Tab-separated table of N, CA and C in Angstrom:
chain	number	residue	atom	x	y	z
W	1	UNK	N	41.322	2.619	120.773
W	1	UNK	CA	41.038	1.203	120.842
W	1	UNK	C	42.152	0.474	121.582
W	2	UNK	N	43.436	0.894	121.439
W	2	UNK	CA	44.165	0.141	122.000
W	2	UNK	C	44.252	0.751	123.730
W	3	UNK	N	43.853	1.367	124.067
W	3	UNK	CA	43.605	1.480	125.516
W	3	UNK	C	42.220	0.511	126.075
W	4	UNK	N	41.837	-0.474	125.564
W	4	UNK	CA	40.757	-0.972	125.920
W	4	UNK	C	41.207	-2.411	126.452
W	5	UNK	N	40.886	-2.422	128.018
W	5	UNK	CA	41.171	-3.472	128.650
W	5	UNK	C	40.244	-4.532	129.569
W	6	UNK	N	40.465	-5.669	128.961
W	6	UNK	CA	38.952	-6.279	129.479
W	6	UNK	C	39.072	-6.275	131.039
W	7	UNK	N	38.002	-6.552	131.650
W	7	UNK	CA	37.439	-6.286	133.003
W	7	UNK	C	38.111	-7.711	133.357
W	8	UNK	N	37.960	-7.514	135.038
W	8	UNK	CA	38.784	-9.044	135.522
W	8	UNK	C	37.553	-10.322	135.655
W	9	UNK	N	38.174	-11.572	135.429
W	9	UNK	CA	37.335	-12.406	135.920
W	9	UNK	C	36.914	-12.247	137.387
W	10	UNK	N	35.353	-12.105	137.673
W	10	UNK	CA	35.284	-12.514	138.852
W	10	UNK	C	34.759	-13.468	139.305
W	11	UNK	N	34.555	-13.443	140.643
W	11	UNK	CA	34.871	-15.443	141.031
W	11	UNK	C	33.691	-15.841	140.885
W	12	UNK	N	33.872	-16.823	140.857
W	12	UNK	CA	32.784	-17.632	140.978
W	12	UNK	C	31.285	-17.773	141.931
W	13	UNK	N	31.707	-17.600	143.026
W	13	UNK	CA	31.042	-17.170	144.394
W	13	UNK	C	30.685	-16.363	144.302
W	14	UNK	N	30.961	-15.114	143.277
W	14	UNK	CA	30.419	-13.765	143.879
W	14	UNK	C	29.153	-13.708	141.930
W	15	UNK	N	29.321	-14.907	140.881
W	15	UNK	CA	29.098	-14.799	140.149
W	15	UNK	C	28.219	-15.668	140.076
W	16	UNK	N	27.946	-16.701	140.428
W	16	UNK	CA	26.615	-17.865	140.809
W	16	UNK	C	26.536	-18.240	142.201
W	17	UNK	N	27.408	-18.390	143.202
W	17	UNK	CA	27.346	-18.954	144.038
W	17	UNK	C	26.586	-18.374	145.250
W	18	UNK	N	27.089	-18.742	146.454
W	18	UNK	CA	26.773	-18.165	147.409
W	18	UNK	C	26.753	-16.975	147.955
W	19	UNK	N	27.063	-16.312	147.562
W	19	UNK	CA	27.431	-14.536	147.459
W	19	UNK	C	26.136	-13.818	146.584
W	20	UNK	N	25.946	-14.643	145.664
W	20	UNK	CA	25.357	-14.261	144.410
W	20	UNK	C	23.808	-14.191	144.669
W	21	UNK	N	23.050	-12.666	144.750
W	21	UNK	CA	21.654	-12.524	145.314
W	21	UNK	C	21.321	-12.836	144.036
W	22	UNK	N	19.956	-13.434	143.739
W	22	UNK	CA	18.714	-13.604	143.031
W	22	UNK	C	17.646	-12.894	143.296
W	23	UNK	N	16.981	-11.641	142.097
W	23	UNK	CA	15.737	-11.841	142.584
W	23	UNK	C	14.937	-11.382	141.327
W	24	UNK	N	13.933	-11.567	141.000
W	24	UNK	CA	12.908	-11.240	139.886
W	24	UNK	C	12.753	-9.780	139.793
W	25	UNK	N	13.294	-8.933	138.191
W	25	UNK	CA	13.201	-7.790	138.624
W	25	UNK	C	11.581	-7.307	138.649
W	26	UNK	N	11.202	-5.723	139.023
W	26	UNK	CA	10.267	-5.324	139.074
W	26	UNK	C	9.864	-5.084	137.506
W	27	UNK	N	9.018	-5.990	136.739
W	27	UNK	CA	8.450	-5.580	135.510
W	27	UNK	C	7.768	-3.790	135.149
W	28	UNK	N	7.558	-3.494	136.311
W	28	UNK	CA	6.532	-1.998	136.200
W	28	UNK	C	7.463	-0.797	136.084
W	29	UNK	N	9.111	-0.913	136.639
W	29	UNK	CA	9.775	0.029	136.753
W	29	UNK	C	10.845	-0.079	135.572
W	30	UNK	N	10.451	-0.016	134.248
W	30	UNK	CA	11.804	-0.359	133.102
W	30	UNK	C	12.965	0.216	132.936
W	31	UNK	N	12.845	1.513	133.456
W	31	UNK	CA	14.283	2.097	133.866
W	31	UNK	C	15.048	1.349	135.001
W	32	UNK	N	14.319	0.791	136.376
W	32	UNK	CA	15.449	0.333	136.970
W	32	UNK	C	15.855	-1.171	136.442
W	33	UNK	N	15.232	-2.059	135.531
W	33	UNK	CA	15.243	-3.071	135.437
W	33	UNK	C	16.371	-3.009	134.007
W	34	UNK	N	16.070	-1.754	133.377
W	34	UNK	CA	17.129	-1.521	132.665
W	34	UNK	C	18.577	-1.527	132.846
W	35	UNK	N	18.826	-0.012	133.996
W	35	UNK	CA	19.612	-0.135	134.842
W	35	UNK	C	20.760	-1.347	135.409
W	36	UNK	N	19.578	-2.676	136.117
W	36	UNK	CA	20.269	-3.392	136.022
W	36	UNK	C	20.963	-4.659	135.000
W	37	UNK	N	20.253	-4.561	134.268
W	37	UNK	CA	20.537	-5.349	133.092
W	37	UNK	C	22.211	-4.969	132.561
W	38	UNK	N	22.518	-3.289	132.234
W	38	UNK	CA	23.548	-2.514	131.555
W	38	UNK	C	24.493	-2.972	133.097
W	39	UNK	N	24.028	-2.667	134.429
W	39	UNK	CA	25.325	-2.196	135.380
W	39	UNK	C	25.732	-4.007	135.231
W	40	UNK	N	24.717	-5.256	135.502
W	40	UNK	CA	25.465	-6.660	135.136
W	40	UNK	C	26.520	-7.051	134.156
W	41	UNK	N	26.038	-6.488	133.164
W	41	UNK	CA	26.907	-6.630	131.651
W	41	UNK	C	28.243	-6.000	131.787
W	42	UNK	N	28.526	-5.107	132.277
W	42	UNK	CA	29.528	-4.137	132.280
W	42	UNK	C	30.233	-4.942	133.182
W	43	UNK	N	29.540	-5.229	135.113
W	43	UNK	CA	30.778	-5.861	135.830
W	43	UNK	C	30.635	-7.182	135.428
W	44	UNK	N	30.375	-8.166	134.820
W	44	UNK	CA	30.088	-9.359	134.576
W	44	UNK	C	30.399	-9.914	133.371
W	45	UNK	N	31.155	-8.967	132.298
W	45	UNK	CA	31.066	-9.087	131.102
W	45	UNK	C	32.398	-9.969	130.530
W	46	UNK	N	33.504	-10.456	131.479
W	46	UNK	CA	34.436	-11.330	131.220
W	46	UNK	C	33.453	-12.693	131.565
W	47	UNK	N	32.818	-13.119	132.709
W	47	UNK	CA	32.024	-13.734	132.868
W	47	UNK	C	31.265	-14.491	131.979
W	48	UNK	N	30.129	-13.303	131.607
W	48	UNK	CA	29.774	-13.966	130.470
W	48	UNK	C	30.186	-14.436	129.191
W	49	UNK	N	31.524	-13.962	128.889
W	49	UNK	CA	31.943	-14.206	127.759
W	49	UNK	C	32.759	-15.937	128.103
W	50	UNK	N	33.052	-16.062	129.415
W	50	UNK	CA	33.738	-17.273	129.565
W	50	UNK	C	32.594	-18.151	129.414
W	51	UNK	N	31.466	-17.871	130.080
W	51	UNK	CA	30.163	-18.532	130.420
W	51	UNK	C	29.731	-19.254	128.567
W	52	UNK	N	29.635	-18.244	127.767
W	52	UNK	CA	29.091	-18.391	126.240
W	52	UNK	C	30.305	-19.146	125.620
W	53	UNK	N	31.237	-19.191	126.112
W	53	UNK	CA	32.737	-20.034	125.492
W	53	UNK	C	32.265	-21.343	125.918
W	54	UNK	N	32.130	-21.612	127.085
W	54	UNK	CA	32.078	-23.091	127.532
W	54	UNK	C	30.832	-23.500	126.945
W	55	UNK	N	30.248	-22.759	126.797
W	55	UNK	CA	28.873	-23.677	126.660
W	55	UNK	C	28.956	-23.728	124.746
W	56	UNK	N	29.680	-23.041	124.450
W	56	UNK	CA	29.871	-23.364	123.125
W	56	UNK	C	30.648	-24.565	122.651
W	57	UNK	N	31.535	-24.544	123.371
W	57	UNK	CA	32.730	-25.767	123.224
W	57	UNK	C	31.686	-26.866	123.793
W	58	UNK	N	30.657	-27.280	124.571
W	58	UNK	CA	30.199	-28.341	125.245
W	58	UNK	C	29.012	-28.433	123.879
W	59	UNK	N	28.680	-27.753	123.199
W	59	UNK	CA	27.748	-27.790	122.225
W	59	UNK	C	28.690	-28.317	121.024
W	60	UNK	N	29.456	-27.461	120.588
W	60	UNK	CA	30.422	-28.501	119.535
W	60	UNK	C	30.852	-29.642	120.506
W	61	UNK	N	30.769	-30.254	121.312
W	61	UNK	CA	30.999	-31.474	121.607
W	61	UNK	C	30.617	-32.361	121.617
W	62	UNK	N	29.253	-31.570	121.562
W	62	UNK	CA	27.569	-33.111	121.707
W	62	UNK	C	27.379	-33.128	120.318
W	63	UNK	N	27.489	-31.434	119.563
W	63	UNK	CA	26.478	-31.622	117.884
W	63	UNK	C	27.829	-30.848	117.625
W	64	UNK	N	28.841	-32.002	117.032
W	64	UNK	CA	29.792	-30.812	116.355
W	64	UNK	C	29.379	-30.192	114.441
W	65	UNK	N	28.089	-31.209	114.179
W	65	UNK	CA	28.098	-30.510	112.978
W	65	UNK	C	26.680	-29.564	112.935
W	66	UNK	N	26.130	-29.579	113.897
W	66	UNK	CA	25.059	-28.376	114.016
W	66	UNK	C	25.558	-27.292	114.447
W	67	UNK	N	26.710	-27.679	115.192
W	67	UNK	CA	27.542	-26.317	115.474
W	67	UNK	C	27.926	-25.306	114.245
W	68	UNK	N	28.620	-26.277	113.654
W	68	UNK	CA	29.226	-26.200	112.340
W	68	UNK	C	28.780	-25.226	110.824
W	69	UNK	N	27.397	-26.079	111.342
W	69	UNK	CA	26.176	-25.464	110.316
W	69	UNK	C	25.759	-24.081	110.638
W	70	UNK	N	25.749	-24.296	112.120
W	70	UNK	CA	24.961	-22.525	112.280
W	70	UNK	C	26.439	-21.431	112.436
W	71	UNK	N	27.637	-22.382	112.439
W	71	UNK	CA	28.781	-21.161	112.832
W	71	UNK	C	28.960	-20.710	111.248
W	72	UNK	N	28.540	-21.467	110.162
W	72	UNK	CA	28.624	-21.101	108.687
W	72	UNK	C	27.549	-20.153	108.564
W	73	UNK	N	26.345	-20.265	108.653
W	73	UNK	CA	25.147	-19.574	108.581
W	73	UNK	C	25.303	-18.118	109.062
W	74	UNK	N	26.030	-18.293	110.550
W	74	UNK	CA	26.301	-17.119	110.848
W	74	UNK	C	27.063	-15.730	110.083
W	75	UNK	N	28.289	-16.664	109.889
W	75	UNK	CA	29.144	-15.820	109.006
W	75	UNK	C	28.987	-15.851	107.742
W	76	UNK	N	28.050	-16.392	106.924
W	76	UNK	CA	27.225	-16.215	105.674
W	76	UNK	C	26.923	-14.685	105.654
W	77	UNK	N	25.633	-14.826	106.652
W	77	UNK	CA	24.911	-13.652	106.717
W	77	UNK	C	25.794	-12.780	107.490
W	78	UNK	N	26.523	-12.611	107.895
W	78	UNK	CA	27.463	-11.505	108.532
W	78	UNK	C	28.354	-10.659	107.592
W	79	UNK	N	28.783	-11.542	106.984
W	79	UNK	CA	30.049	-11.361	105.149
W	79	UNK	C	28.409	-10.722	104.206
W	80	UNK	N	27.690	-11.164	104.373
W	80	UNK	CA	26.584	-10.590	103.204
W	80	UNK	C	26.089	-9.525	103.771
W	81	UNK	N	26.098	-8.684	105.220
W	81	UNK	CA	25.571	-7.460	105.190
W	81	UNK	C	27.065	-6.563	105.234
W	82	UNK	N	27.933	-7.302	105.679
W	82	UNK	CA	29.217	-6.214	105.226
W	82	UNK	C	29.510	-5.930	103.875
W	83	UNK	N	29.664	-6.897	103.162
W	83	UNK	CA	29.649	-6.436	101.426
W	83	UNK	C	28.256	-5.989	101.112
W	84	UNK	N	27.102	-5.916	101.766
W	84	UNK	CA	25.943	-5.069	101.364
W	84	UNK	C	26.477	-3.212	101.740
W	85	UNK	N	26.609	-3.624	102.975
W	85	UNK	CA	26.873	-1.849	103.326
W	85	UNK	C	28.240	-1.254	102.716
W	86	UNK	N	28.980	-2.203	102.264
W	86	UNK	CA	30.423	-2.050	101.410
W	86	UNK	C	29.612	-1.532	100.302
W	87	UNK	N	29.054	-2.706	99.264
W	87	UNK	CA	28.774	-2.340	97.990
W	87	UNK	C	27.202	-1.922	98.309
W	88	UNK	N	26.914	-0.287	97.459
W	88	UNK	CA	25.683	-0.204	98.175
W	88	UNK	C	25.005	-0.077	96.494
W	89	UNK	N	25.936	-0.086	95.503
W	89	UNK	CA	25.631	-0.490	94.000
W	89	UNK	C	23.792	-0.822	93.763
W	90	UNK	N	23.983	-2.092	94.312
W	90	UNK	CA	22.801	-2.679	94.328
W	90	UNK	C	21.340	-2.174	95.328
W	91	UNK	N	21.996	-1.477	96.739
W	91	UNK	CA	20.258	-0.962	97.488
W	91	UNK	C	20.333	0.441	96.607
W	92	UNK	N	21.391	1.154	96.004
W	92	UNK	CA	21.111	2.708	95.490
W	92	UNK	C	19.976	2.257	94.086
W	93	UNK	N	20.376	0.756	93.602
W	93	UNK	CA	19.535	0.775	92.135
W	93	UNK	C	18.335	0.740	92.434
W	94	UNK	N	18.035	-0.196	93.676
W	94	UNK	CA	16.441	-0.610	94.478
W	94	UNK	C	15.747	0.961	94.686
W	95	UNK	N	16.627	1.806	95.548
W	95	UNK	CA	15.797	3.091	96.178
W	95	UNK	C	15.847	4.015	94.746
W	96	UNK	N	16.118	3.649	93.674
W	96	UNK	CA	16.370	4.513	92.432
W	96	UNK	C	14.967	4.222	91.849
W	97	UNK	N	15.183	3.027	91.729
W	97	UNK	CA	13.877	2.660	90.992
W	97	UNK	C	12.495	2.596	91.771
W	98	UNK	N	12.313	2.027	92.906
W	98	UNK	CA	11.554	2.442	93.675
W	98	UNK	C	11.003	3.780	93.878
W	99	UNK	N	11.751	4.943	93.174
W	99	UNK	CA	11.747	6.702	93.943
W	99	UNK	C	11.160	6.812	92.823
W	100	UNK	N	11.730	6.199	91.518
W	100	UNK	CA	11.129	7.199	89.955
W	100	UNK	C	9.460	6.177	89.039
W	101	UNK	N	9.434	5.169	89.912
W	101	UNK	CA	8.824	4.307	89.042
W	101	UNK	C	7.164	4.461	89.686
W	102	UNK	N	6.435	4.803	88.807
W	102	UNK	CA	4.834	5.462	88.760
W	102	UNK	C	4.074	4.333	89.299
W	103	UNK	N	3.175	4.129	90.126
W	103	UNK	CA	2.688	3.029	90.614
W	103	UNK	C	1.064	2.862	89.602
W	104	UNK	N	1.214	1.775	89.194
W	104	UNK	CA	-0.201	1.327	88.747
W	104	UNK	C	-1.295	0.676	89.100
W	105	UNK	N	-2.463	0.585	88.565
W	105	UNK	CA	-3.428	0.459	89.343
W	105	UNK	C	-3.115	-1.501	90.264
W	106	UNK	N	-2.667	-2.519	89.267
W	106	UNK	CA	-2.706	-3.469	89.774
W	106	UNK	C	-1.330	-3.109	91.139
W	107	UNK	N	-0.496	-2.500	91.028
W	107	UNK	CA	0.702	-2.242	92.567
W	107	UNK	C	-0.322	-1.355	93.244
W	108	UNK	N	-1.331	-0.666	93.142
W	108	UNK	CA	-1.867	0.081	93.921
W	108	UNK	C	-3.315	-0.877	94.521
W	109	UNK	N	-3.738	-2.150	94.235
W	109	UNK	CA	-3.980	-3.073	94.416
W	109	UNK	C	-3.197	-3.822	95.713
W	110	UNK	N	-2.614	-4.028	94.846
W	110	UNK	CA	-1.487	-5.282	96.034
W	110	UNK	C	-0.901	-4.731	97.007
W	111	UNK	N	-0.551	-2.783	97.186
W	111	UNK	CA	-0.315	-2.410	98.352
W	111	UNK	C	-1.726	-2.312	99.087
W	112	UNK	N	-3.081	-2.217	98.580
W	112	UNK	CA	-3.965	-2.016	99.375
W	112	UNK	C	-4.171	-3.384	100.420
W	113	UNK	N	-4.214	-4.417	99.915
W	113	UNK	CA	-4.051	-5.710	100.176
W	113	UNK	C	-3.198	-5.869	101.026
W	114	UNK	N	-1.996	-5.286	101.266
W	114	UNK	CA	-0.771	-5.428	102.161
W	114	UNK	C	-1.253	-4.943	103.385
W	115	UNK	N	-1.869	-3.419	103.121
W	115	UNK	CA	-2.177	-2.858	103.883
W	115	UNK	C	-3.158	-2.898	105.089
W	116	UNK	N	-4.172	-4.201	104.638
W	116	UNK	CA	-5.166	-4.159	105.447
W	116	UNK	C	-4.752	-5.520	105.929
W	117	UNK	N	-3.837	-6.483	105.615
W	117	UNK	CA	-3.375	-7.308	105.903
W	117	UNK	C	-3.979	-9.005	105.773
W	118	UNK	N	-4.514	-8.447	104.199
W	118	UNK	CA	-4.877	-9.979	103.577
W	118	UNK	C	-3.662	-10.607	103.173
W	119	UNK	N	-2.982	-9.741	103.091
W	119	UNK	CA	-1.596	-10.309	102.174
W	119	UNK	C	-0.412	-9.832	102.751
W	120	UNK	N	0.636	-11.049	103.210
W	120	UNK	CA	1.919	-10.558	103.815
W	120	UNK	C	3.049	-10.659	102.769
W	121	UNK	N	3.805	-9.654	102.425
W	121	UNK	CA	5.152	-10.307	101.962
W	121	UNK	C	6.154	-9.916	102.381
W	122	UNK	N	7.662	-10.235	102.138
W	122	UNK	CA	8.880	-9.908	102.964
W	122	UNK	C	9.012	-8.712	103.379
W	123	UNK	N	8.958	-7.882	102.303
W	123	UNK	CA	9.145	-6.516	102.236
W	123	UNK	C	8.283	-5.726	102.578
W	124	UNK	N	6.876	-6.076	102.964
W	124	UNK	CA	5.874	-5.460	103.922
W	124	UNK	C	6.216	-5.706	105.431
W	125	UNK	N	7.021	-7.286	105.741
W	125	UNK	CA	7.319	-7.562	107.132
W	125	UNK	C	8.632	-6.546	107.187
W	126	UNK	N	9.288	-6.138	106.522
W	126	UNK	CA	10.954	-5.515	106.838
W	126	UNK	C	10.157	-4.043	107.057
W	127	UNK	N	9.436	-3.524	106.411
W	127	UNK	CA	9.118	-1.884	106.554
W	127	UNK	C	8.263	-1.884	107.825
W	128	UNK	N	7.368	-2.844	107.710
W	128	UNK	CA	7.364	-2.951	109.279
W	128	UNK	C	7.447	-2.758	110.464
W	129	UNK	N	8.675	-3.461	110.053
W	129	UNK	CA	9.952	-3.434	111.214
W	129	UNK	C	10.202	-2.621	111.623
W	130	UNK	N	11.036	-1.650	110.578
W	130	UNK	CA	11.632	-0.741	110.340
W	130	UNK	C	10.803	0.895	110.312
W	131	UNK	N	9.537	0.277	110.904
W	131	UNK	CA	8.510	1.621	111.232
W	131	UNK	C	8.199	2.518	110.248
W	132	UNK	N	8.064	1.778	108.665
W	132	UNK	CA	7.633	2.863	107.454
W	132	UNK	C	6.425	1.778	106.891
W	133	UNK	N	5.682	1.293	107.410
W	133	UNK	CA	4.281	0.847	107.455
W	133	UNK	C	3.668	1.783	106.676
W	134	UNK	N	2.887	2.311	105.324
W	134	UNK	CA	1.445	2.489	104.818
W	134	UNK	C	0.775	2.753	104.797
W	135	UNK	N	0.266	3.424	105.105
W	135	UNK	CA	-1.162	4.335	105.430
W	135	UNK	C	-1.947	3.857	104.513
W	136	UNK	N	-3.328	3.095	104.972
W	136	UNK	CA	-4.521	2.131	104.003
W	136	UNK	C	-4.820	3.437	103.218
W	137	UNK	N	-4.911	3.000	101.546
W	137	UNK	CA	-5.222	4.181	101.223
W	137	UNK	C	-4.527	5.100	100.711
W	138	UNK	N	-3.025	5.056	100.971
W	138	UNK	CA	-2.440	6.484	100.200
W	138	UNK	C	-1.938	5.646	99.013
């Protein structure tokens, strides 16, 4: 870690200006559009970080307490998944009980319901997500 040295600012001209080509990438080819997305970030990445500074400081300048609000919000939820993956106390009791506890006919109900998608709840949107969706039926 301590060999890690940020990249140089580069100028301006070669970063918006006149130097600076534009063009719409090709939607059909996602590897090269990938491509360029990663090779920008990498030479551009002091850039953008100056770019997201200013425009942060010009945002606490207009709304310094919406700033305020979401820079708390942020680090709310940031401090609450580090002491989640710190203390895992609490998801080992969830996947404990979840693993040993016999499902009955009314939970075998309300997952059918989930399943066909009369009924949404959090924890049907997170598995989801997270690609462990249900099979209607089991």
């Amino acid at each position: 870690m301590a060999d890690v040295q940020p990249p140089p600012l580069r100028s301006l001209d070669d970063f918006l200006l006149s130097s600076a080509r534009f063009a719409l990438p090709d939607v059909r080819d996602l590897d090269r559009w990938n491509n360029r997305i990663i090779n920008n970030l990498l030479y551009y990445q002091s850039n953008y970080l100056l770019s997201a500074l200013c425009f942060l400081l010009m945002v606490g300048y207009c709304e310094p307490f919406q700033l305020f609000v979401g820079a708390t919000v942020v680090t709310l939820l940031f401090l609450g998944f580090v002491w989640a993956a710190e203390n895992q106390a609490p998801i080992r009791l969830v996947l404990i009980h979840a693993s040993v506890r016999l499902r009955s006919l009314k939970n075998k109900l309300e997952n059918r319901l989930e399943s066909i998608g009369l009924k949404r709840t959090p924890m049907g949107l997170l598995l989801e997500a997270l690609g462990q969706e249900q099979e209607a039926g089991s």
